[in-house]
PDB file of C-alpha atoms in Angstrom:
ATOM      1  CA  UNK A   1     121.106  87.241  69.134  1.00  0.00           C
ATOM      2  CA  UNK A   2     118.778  88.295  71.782  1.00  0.00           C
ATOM      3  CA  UNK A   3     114.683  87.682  71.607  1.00  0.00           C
ATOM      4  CA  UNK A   4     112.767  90.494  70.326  1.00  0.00           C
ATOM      5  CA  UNK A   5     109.022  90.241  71.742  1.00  0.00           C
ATOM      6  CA  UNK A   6     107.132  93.043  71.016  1.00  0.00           C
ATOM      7  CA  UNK A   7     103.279  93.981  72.592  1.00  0.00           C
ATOM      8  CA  UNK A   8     100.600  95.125  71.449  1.00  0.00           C
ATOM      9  CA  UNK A   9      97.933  96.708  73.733  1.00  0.00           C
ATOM     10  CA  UNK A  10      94.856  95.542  72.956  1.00  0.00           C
ATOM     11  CA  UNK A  11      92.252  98.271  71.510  1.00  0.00           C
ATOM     12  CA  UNK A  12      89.888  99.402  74.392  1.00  0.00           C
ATOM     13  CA  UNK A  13      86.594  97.925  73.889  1.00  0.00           C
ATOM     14  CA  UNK A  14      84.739 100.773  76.694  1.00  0.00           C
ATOM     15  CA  UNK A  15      85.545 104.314  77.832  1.00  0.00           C
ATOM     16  CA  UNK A  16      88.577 104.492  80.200  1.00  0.00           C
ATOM     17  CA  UNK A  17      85.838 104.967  83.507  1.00  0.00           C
ATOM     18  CA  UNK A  18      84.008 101.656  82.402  1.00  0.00           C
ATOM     19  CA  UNK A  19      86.858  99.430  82.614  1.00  0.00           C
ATOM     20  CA  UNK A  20      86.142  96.225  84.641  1.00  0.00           C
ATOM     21  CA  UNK A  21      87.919  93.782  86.302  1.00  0.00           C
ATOM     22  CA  UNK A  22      88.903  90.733  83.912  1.00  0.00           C
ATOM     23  CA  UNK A  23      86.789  92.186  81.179  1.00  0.00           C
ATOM     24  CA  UNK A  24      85.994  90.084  78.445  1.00  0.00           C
ATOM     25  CA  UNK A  25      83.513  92.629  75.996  1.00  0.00           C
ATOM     26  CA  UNK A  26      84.052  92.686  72.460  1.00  0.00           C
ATOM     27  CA  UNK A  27      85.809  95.599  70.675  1.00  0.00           C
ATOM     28  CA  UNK A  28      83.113  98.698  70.542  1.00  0.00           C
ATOM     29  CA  UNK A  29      83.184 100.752  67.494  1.00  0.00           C
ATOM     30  CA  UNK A  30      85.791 103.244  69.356  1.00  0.00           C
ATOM     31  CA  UNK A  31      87.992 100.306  69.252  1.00  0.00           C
ATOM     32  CA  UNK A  32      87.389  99.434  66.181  1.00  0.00           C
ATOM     33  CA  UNK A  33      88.010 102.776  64.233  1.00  0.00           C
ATOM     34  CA  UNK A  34      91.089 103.389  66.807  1.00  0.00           C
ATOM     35  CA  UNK A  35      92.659 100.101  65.360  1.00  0.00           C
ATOM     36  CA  UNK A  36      92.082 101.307  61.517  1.00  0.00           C
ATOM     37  CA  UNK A  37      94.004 104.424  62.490  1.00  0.00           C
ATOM     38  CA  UNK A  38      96.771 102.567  63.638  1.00  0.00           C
ATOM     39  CA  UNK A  39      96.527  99.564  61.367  1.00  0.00           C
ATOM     40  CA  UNK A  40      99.100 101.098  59.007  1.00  0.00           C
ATOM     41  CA  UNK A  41     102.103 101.774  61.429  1.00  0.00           C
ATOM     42  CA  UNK A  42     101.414  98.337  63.140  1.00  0.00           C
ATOM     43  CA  UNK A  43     101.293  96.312  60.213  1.00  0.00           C
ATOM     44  CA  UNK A  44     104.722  95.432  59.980  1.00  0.00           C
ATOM     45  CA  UNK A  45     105.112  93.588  63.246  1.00  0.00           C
ATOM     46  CA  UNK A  46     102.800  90.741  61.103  1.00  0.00           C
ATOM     47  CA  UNK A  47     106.499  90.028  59.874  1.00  0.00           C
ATOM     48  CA  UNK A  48     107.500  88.439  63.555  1.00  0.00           C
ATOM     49  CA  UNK A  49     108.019  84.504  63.382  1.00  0.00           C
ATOM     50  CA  UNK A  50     105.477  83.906  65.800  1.00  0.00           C
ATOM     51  CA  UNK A  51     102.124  85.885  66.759  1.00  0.00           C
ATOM     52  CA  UNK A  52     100.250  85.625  70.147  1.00  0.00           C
ATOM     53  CA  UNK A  53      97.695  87.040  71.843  1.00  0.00           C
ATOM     54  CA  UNK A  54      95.583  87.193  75.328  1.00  0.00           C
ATOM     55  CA  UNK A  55      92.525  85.482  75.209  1.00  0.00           C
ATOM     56  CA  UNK A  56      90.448  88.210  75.687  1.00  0.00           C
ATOM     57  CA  UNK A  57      87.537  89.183  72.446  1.00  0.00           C
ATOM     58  CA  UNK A  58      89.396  92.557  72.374  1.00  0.00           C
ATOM     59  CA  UNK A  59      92.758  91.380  72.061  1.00  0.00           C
ATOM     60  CA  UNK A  60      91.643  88.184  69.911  1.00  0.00           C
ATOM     61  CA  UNK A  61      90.215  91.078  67.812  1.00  0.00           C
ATOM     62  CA  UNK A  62      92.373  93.042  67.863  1.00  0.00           C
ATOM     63  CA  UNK A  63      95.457  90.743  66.694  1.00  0.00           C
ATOM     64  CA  UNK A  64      93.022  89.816  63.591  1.00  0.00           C
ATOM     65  CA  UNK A  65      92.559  93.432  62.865  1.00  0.00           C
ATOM     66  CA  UNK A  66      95.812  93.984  62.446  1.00  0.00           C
ATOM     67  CA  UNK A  67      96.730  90.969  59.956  1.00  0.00           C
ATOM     68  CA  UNK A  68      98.248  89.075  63.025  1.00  0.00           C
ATOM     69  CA  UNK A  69      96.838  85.458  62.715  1.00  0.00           C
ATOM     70  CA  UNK A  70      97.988  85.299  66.728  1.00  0.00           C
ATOM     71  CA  UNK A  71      97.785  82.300  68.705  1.00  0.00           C
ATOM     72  CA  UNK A  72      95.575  82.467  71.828  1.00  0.00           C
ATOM     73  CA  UNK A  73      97.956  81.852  74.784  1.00  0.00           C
ATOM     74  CA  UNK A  74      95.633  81.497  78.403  1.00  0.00           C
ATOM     75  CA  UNK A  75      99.167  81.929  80.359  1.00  0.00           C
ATOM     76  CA  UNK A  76      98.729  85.517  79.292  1.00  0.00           C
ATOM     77  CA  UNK A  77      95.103  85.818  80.634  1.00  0.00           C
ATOM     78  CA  UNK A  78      94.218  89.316  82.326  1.00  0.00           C
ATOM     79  CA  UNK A  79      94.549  88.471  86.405  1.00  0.00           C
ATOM     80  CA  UNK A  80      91.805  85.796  88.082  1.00  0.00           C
ATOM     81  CA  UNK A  81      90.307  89.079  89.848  1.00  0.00           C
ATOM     82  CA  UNK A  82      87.367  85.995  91.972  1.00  0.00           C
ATOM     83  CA  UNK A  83      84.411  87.740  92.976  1.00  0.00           C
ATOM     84  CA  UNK A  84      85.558  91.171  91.494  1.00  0.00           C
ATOM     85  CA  UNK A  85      85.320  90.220  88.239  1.00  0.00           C
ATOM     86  CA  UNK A  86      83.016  92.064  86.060  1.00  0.00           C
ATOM     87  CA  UNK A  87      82.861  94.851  88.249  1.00  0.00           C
ATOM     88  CA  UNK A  88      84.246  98.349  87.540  1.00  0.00           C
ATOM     89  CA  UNK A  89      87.059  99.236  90.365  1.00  0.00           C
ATOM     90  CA  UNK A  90      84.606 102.038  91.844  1.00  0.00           C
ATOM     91  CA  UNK A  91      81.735  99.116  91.973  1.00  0.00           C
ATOM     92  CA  UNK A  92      84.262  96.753  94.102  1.00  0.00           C
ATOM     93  CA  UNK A  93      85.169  99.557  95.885  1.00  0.00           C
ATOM     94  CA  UNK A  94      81.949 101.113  96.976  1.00  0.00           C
ATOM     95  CA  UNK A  95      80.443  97.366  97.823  1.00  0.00           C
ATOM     96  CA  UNK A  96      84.146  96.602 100.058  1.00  0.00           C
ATOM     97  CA  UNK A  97      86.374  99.787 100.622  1.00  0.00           C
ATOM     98  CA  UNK A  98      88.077  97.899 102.781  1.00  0.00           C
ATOM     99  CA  UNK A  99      89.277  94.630 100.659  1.00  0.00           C
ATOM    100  CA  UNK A 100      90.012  97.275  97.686  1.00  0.00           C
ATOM    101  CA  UNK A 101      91.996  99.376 100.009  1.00  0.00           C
ATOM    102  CA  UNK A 102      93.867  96.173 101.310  1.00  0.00           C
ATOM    103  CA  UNK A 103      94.327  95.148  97.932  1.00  0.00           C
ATOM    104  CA  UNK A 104      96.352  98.110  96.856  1.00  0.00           C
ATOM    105  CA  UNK A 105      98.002  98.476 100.342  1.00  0.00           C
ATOM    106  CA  UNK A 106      99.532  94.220  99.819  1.00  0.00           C
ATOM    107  CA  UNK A 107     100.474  93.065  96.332  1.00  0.00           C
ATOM    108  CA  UNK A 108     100.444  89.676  97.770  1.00  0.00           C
ATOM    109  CA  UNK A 109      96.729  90.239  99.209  1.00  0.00           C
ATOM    110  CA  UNK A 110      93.648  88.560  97.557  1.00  0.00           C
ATOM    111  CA  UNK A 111      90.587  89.914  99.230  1.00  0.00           C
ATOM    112  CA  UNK A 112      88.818  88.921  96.269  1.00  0.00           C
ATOM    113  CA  UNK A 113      89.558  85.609  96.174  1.00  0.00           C
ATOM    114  CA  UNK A 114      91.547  85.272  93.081  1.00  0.00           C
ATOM    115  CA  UNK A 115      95.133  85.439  91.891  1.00  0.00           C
ATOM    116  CA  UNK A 116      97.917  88.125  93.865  1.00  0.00           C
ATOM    117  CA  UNK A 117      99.796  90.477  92.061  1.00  0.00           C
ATOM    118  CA  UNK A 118     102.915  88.276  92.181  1.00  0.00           C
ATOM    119  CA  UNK A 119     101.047  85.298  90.988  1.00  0.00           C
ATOM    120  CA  UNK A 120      99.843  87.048  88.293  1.00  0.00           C
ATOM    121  CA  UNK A 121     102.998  88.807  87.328  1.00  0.00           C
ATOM    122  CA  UNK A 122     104.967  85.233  87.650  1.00  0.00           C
ATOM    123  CA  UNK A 123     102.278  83.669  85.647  1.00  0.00           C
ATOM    124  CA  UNK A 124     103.307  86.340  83.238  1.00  0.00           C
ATOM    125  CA  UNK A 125     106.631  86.336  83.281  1.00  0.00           C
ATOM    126  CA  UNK A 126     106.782  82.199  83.051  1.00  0.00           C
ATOM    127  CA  UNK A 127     105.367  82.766  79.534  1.00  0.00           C
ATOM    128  CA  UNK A 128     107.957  85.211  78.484  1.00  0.00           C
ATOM    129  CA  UNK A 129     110.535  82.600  79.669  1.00  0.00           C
ATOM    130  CA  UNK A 130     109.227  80.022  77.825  1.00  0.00           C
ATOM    131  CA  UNK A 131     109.161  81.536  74.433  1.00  0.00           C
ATOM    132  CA  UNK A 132     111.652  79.767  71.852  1.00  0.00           C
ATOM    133  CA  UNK A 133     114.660  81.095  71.352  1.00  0.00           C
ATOM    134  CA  UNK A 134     116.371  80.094  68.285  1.00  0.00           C
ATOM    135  CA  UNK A 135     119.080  82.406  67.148  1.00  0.00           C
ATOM    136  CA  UNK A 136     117.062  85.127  67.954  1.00  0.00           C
ATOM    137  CA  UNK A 137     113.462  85.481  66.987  1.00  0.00           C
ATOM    138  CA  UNK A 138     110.782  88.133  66.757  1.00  0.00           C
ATOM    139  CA  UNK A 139     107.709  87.317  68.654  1.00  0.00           C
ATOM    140  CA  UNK A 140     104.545  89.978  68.735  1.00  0.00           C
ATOM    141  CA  UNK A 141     101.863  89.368  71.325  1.00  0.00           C
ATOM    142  CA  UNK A 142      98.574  91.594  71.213  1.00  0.00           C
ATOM    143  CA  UNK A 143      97.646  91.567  74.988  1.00  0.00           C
ATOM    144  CA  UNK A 144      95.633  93.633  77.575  1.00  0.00           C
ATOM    145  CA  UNK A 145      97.509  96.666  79.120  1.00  0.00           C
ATOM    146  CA  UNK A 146      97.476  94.677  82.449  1.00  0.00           C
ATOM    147  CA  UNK A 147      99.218  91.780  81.073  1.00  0.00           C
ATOM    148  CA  UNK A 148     102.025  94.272  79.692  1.00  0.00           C
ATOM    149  CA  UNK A 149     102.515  95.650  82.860  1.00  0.00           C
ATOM    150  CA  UNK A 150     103.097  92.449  84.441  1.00  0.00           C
ATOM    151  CA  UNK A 151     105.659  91.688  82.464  1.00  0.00           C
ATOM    152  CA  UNK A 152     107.226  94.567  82.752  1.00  0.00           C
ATOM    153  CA  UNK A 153     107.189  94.267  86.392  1.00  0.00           C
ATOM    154  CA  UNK A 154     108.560  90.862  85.085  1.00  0.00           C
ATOM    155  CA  UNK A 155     111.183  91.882  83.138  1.00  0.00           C
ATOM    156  CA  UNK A 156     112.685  94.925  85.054  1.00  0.00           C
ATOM    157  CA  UNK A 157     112.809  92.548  88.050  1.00  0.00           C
ATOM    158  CA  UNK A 158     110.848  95.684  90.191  1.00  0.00           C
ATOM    159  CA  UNK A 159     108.998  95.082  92.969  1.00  0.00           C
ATOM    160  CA  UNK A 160     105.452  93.879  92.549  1.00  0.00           C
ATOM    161  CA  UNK A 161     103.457  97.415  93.631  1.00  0.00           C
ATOM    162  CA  UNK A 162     105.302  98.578  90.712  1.00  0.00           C
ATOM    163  CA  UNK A 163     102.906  97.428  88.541  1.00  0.00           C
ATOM    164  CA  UNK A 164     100.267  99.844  89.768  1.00  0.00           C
ATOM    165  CA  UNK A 165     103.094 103.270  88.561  1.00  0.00           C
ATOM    166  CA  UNK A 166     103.084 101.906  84.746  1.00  0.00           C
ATOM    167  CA  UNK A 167     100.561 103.324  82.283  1.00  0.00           C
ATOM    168  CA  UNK A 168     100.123 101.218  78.736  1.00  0.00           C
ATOM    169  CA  UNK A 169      98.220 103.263  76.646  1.00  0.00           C
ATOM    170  CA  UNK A 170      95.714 101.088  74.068  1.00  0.00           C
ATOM    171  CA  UNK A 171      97.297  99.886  70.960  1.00  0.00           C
ATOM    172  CA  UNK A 172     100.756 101.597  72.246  1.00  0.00           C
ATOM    173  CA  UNK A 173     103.616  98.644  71.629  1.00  0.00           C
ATOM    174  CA  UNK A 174     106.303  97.882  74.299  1.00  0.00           C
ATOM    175  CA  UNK A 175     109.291  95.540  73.480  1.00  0.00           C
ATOM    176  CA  UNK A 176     111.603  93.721  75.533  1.00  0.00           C
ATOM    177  CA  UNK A 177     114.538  92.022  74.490  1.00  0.00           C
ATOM    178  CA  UNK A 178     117.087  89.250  75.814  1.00  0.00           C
ATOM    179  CA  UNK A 179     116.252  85.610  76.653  1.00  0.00           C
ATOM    180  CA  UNK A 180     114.600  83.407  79.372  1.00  0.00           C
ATOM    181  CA  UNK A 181     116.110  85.267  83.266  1.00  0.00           C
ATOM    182  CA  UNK A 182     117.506  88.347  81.487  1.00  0.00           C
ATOM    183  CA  UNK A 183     115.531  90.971  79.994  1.00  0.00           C
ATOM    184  CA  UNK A 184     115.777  94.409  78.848  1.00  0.00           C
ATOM    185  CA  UNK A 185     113.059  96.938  77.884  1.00  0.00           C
ATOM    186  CA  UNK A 186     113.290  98.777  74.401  1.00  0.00           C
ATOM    187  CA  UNK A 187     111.340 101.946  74.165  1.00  0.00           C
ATOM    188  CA  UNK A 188     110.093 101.959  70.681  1.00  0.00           C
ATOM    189  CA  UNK A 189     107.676 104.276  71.097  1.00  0.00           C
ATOM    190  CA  UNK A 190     104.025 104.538  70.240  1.00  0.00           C
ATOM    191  CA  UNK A 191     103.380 104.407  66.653  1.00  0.00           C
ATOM    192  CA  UNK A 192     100.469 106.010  65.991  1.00  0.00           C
ATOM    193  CA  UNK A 193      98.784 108.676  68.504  1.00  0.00           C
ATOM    194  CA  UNK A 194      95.288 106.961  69.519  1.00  0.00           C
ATOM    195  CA  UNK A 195      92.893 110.012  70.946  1.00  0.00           C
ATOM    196  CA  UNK A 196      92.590 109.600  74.643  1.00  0.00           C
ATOM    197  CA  UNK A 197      89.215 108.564  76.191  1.00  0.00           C
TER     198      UNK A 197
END
């Protein structure tokens, strides 16, 4: 039987506009009451044989929220965004327009002196490989919407700029199935409607 691993986007912890670069803020009390609403419908994934999550506060919190227990895996650590981190995309890009706009031009670019898309995305994609495989497990992993979308990019095989045409909405759950090489993506759907900010 194949692998089942199932994520969960991490609750948003600011307003859509104040997302930053590699941010590590708690869970706000949007978060916090979005993740009650959904707490119900997302319970039963607490069932899978083994629980992970980014190491993020929101996703750590996030995974406890929801009954998880998850083990904090740093392979699935938002992108090393260097000097960019912290800042809001419209911060990095009014202080270099250029490096931002090279950026999304080259996946393989790092004007900010951290990690490329396809490092990032293999980085990614090496821990979805390495997950065990006995007779066909159920894994869930509570992780940032960035880290879902690399392995995505992963497990579709697409081409790296891909990453920037998928949209994980938080606390929506994505599953892929299959084993280590060979993946498959299982639309499961969003359990629970979580208002848009």
């Amino acid at each position: 039987m194949p692998l089942r691993v199932t994520f969960v986007a991490a609750a948003r912890g600011t307003a859509l506009l104040a997302e930053r670069f590699e941010d590590d803020r708690p869970l706000d009390q949007g978060g916090w009451d979005e993740v009650q609403r959904v707490a119900g419908a997302l319970l039963p994934l607490a069932a899978a044989e083994l629980r992970y999550c980014s190491p993020t506060p929101r996703s750590r919190a996030t995974g406890a929220a929801l009954g998880y227990a998850p083990l904090v895996q740093l392979a699935l650590r938002d992108c090393d965004m260097g000097r960019w981190r912290g800042l809001t995309p419209a911060e990095a890009m009014a202080r270099e327009p250029e490096a931002v706009d090279a950026w999304l031009a080259d996946p393989r670019s790092t004007p900010h002196g951290g990690e490329s898309l396809p490092a990032f995305i293999s980085r990614v994609g090496g821990w979805l490989d390495t997950r065990p495989a006995d007779d066909g497990g159920r894994i869930v992993a509570v992780a940032e919407p960035s880290v879902i979308r690399a392995a995505l990019v992963y497990a579709l095989q697409a081409p790296p700029q891909t990453y920037w045409n998928i949209d994980v909405r938080p606390l929506s759950t994505t599953t892929v199935t299959g084993r280590a090489g060979r993946w498959n993506l299982r639309f499961d759907g969003v359990p629970a409607q979580v208002p848009r900010g």
